[in-house]
Structure formats: structure tokens, C-alpha cells
C-alpha positions as semicolon CSV with decimal commas, in nm:
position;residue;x (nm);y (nm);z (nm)
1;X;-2,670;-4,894;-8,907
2;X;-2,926;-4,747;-9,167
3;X;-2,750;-4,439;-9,320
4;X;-2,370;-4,517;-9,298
5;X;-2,315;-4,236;-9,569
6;X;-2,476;-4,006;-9,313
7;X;-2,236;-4,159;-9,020
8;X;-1,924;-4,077;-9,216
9;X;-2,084;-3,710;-9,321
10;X;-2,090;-3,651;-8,940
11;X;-1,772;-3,760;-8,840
12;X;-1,550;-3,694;-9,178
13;X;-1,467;-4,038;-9,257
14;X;-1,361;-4,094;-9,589
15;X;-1,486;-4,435;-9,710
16;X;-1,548;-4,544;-10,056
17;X;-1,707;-4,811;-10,003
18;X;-1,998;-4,838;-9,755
19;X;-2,078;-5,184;-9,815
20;X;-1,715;-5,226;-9,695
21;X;-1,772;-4,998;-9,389
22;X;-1,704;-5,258;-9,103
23;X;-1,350;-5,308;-9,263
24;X;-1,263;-4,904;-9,271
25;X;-1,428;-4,870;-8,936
26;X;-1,172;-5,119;-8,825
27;X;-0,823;-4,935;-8,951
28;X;-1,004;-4,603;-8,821
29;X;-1,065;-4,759;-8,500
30;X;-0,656;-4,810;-8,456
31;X;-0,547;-4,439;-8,496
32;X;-0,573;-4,246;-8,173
33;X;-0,834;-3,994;-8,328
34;X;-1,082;-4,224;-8,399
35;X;-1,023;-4,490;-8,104
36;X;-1,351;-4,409;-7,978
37;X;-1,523;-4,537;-8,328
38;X;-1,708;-4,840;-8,183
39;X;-1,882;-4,585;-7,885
40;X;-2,028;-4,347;-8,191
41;X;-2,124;-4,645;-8,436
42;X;-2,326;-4,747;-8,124
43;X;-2,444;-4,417;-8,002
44;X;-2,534;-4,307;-8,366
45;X;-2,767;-4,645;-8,354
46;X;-2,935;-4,581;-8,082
47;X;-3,005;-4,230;-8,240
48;X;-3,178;-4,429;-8,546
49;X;-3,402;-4,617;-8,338
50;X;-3,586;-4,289;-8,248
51;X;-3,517;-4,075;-8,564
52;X;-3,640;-4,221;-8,857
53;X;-3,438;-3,943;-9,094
54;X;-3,108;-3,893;-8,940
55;X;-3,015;-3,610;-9,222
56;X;-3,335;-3,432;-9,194
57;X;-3,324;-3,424;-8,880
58;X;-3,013;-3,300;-8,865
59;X;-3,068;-2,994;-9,088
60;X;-3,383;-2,892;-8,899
61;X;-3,186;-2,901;-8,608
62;X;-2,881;-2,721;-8,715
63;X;-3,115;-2,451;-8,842
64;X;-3,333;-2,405;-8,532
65;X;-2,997;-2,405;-8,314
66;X;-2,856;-2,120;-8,549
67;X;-3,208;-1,909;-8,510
68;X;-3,185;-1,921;-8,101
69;X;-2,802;-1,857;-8,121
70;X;-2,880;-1,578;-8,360
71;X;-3,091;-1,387;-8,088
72;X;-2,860;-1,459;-7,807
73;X;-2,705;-1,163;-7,653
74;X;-2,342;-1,333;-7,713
75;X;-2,383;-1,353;-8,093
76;X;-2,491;-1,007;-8,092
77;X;-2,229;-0,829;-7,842
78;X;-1,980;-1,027;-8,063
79;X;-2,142;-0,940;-8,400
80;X;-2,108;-0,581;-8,295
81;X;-1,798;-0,539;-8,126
82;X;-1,556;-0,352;-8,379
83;X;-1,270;-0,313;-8,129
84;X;-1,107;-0,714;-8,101
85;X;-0,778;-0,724;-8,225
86;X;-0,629;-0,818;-8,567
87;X;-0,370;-1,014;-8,463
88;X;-0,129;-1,169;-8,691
89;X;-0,133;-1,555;-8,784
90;X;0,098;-1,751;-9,021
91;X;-0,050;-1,892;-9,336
92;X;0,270;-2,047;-9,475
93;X;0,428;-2,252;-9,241
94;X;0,596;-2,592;-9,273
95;X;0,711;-2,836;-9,038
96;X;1,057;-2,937;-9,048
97;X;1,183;-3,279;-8,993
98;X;1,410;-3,337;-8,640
99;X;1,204;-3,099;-8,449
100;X;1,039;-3,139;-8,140
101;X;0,698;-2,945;-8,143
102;X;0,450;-2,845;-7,907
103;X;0,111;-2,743;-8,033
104;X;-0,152;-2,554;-7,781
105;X;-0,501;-2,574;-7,969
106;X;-0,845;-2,407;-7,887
107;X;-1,078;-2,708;-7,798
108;X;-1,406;-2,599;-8,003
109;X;-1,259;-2,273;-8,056
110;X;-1,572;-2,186;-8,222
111;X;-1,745;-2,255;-7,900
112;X;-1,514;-2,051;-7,700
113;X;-1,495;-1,760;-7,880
114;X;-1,894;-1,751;-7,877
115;X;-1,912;-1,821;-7,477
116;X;-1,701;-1,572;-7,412
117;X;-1,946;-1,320;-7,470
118;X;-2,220;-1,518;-7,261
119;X;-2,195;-1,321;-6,913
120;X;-2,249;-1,512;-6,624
121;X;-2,557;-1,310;-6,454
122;X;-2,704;-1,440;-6,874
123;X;-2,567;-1,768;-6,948
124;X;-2,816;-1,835;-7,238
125;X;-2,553;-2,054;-7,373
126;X;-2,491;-2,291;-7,112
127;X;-2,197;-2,372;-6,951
128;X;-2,003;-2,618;-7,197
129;X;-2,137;-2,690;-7,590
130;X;-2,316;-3,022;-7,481
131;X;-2,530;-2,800;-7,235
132;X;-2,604;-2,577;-7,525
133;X;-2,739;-2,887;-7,766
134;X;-2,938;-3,063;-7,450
135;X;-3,192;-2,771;-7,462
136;X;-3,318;-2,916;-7,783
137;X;-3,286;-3,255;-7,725
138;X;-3,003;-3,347;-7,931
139;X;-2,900;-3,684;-7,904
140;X;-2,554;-3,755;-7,789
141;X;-2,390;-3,900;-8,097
142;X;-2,464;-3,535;-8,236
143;X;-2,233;-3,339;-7,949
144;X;-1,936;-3,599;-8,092
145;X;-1,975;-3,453;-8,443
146;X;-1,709;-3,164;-8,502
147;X;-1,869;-3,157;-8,853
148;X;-2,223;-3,048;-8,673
149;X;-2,101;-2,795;-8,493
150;X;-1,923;-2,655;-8,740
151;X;-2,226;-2,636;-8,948
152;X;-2,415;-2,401;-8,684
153;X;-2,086;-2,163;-8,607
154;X;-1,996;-2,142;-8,956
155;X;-2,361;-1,983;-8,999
156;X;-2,296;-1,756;-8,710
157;X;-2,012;-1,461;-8,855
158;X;-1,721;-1,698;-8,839
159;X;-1,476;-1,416;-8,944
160;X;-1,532;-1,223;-8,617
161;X;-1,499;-1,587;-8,409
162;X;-1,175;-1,659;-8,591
163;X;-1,079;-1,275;-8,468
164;X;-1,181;-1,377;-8,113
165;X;-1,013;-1,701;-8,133
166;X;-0,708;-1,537;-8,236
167;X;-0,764;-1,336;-7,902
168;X;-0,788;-1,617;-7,696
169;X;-0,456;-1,791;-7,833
170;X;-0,286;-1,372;-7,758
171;X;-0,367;-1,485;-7,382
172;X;-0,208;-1,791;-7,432
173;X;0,142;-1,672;-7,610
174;X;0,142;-1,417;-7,355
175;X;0,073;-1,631;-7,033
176;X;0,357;-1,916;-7,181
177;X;0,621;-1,603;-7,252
178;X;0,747;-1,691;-6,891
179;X;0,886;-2,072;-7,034
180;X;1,104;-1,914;-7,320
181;X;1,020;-2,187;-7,579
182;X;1,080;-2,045;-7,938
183;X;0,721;-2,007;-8,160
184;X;0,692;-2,193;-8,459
185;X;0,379;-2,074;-8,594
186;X;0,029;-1,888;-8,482
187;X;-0,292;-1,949;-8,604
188;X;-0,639;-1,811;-8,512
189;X;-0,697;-2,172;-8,271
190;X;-0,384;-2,282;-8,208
191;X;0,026;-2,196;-8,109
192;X;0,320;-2,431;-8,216
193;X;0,653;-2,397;-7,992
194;X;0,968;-2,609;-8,087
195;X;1,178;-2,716;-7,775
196;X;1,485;-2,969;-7,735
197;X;1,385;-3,205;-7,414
198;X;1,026;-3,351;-7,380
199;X;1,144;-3,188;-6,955
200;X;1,099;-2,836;-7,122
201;X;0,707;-2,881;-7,147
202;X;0,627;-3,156;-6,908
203;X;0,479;-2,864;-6,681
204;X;0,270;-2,714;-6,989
205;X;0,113;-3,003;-7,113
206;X;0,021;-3,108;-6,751
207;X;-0,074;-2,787;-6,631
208;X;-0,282;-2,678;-6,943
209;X;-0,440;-2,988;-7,126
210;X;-0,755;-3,029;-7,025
211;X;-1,149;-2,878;-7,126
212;X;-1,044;-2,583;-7,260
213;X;-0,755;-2,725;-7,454
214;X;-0,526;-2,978;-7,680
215;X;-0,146;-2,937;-7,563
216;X;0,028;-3,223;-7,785
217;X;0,443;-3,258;-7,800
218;X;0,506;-3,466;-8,154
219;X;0,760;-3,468;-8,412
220;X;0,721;-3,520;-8,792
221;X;0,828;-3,719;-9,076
222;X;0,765;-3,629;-9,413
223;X;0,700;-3,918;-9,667
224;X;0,511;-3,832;-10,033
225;X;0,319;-3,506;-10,014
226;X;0,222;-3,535;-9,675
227;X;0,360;-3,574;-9,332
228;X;0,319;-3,815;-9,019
229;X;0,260;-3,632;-8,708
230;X;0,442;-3,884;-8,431
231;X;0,312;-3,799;-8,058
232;X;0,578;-3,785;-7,818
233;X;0,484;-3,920;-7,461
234;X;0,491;-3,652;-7,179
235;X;0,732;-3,856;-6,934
236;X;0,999;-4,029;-7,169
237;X;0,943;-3,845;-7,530
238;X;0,920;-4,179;-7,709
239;X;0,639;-4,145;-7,988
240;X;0,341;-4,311;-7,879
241;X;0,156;-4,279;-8,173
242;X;0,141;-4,154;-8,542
243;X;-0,123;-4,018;-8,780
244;X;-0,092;-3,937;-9,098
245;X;-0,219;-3,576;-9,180
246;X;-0,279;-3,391;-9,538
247;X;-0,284;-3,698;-9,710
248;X;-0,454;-3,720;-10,045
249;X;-0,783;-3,845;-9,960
250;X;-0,817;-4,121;-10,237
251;X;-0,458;-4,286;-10,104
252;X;-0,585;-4,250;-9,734
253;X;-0,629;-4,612;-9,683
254;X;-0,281;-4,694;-9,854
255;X;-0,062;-4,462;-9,679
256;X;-0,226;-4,554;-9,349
257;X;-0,142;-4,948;-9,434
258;X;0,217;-4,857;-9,577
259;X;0,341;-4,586;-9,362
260;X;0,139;-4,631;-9,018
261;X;0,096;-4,984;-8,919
262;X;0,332;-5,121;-9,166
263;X;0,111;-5,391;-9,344
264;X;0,038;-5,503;-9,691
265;X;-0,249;-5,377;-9,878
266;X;-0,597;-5,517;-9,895
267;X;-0,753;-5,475;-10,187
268;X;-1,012;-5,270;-10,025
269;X;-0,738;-5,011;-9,960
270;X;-0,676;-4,945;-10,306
271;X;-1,066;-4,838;-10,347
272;X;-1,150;-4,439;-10,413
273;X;-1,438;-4,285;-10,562
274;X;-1,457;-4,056;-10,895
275;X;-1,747;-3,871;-11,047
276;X;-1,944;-4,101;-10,811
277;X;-1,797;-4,423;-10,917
278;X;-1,616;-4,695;-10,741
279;X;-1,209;-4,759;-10,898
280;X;-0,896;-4,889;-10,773
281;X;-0,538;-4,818;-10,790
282;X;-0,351;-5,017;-10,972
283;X;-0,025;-5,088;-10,783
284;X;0,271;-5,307;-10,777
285;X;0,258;-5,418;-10,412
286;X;-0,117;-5,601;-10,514
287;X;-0,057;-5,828;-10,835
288;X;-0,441;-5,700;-10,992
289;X;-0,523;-5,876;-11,327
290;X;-0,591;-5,522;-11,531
């Protein structure tokens, strides 16, 4: 790989060291969010053998996707619609340790808040995001990115698609009513129920996970100032995996050794990067001659 500082750009890795990439590609490829790693290292490869400026090219094509979306009729029915609801979210919510939650989230919610103003008889969009990028070209590795596409929507009135979005997960609250589960918290993308038995939302996740969106059952643990999200399977409730999430970015690699797979530190771990240079925590686990 040419640019790796490009590669973790697009896919929001956080590694200090890039000469060290192989090792952090490695621990990322062991959580469940990134156990696809080794398919976009090779996909984003391929990519470089036919673009010789993976971050120019990128920009140019961020921008020319923004100008066509720009003069589609669903930007501009949504741009002007002043009637979508203000619904309510919660911006101060905190997970409580011993609960069993169930979170419903928008998959690309920026996506589907956009489409949903692309009438069929139209369809200048395309029927899912990837059919949207293939009409200019767009390699593959680039329809993986969440950082990409969040670069073209968040150029495209993202207050009014958060408003939609928030629409979208009104539907949702209203269609799951009929289950009884207590909500936890509602934001523009996504829903959070509690419940008691994994039985309570075996039917949900089953019924609803799929294109459209993300239904995970988990329980958290709180250690330091962030938490562990632990992912409950949908037949027995035992956690099948854990991630940490809101970690400080500069301890990533530490808390992911310590609290997640339970290992002792490398002293690659310990790396972070401040006003662009490379340092290392000093720690009492890793005898470091300082």
C-alpha cells in the first residue's frame, strides 16, 4: 500500500504509527467492526494500481458527486420541504451498567433520508448508495468508506437529513409500540429499548436487521471514561463480542489490549501522536528506561 495515511483517513483508523501499520491492522482486524480489514487493505490496492493520487482523486470525486446530487430532484424536494417534523431526540443520555439494550440504527441514514425523496417513476439516485457511486466509476473500496460518504451528505443540508432521519426512526418507535419494550433513548438515526430476556427481541432483531438497518441487543460495562459495549447473541444472550467505544483516542491501543482481549502491552500500544510527533506513555505494566 502507497498512501496508508490516506487508508486510515477513509476508514477512521487511528494509527500513530504507519510504519507500524501491519501490527494495528492486526488488533483492528480482531474487533467485529473491522473484521473485514484484510478485504479493504486489498480492495484499496487494487484501487492504487489504477489511481495514481488516491486523495485527489478522492476530492474530485466527492465534489463532482455533490454537484449531480445537488441538481437531483430529491435534494431539492427535500431542501424545500418546510413541513417534516421536529421530533424530539435525547442529547444526554447514559448507559447504565446491568441493562440489557436493544439499539435499532438507520443503516446510512444519510442515504435514506436522501432516497426517500427519489420517486420511483425518477430514480436518479439509484436504488441502494453503491448504485449511486457506480455511475461515476467509483471503485469499490470507496462504497466501504463511511468517512466518504459522509463527506458528500454532509455537503448536501445535513440539518434537514438529520430532520428526515429523525422521521424515519418516528416510523420505527411507532411500528415497535406493539412489543411494549421500555425506550431508553432517541436519536435522529437510531432507538435504544432496554428489555429483561434476550426472548423479548428475538422476533425484532430477526424480523428487522437487514439493508435498511442495525438491530444489536448488548449490555455495557463501564471501565475509565469510557464504556465496553458487549453484544449479546440473539439465541442464548451470552456476549459474543465487545468493543470499546468513546475511548480517548491516544489510549485506543491500550484499552483495547487491557480491557478487550486481555493481553499485555506492546510497546507499540503505548504510541500516540502530538503536535505531529511520535511519544509514548510511560506506564507501569511496560518497564521503559525514561
Amino acid at each position: 500500500m502507497r498512501d496508508i495515511k490516506s487508508f486510515c483517513k477513509m476508514f477512521d483508523l487511528n494509527v500513530a504509527s504507519f510504519e507500524d501499520f501491519d501490527y494495528y491492522k492486526s488488533l483492528f482486524s480482531r474487533l467485529e467492526r473491522w473484521k473485514n480489514m484484510d478485504e479493504l487493505v486489498r480492495l484499496y490496492e487494487n484501487a492504487e494500481k489504477e489511481i495514481d493520487d488516491m486523495f485527489g482523486y478522492r476530492m474530485s470525486k466527492i465534489d463532482e458527486i455533490i454537484d449531480f446530487m445537488k441538481g437531483t430532484r430529491a435534494y431539492n424536494d427535500m431542501a424545500d420541504e418546510n413541513l417534516i417534523p421536529d421530533y424530539p431526540v435525547n442529547k444526554n443520555f447514559e448507559y447504565s451498567e446491568g441493562v440489557n439494550y436493544l439499539s435499532i440504527d438507520l443503516k446510512m441514514a444519510n442515504w435514506q433520508a436522501m432516497k426517500k425523496y427519489d420517486p420511483h417513476f425518477v430514480n436518479e439516485l439509484g436504488n441502494t448508495y453503491s448504485d449511486l457511486l457506480n455511475k461515476f466509476e467509483v471503485p469499490e473500496v470507496f462504497h466501504r468508506s463511511k468517512h466518504f460518504r459522509q463527506y458528500i451528505f454532509g455537503n448536501l443540508n445535513p440539518k434537514k437529513q438529520m430532520r428526515v432521519q429523525r422521521v424515519l426512526i418516528e416510523d420505527i418507535k411507532n411500528a415497535m409500540s406493539r412489543y411494549g419494550l421500555k425506550i431508553e433513548c432517541i436519536k435522529h438515526d437510531e432507538i435504544i429499548y432496554s428489555f429483561e430476556k434476550i426472548e423479548d427481541v428475538r422476533e425484532i432483531i430477526e424480523g428487522l436487521d437487514g439493508d435498511d438497518f442495525t438491530v444489536r441487543a448488548f449490555t455495557i460495562k463501564k471501565v475509565e471514561n469510557f464504556r465496553i459495549n458487549q453484544y449479546l447473541c440473539k439465541n442464548s444472550g451470552e456476549i459474543l463480542h465487545s468493543e470499546p467505544v468513546g475511548c480517548n483516542g491516544h489510549k485506543f491501543f491500550m484499552y483495547l489490549k487491557k480491557y478487550i482481549f486481555n493481553e499485555p502491552y506492546d510497546i507499540r500500544d503505548l504510541y500516540f501522536r502530538m503536535d505531529g510527533e511520535l511519544a509514548v506513555w510511560k506506564t507501569e505494566e511496560l518497564k521503559l528506561n525514561f
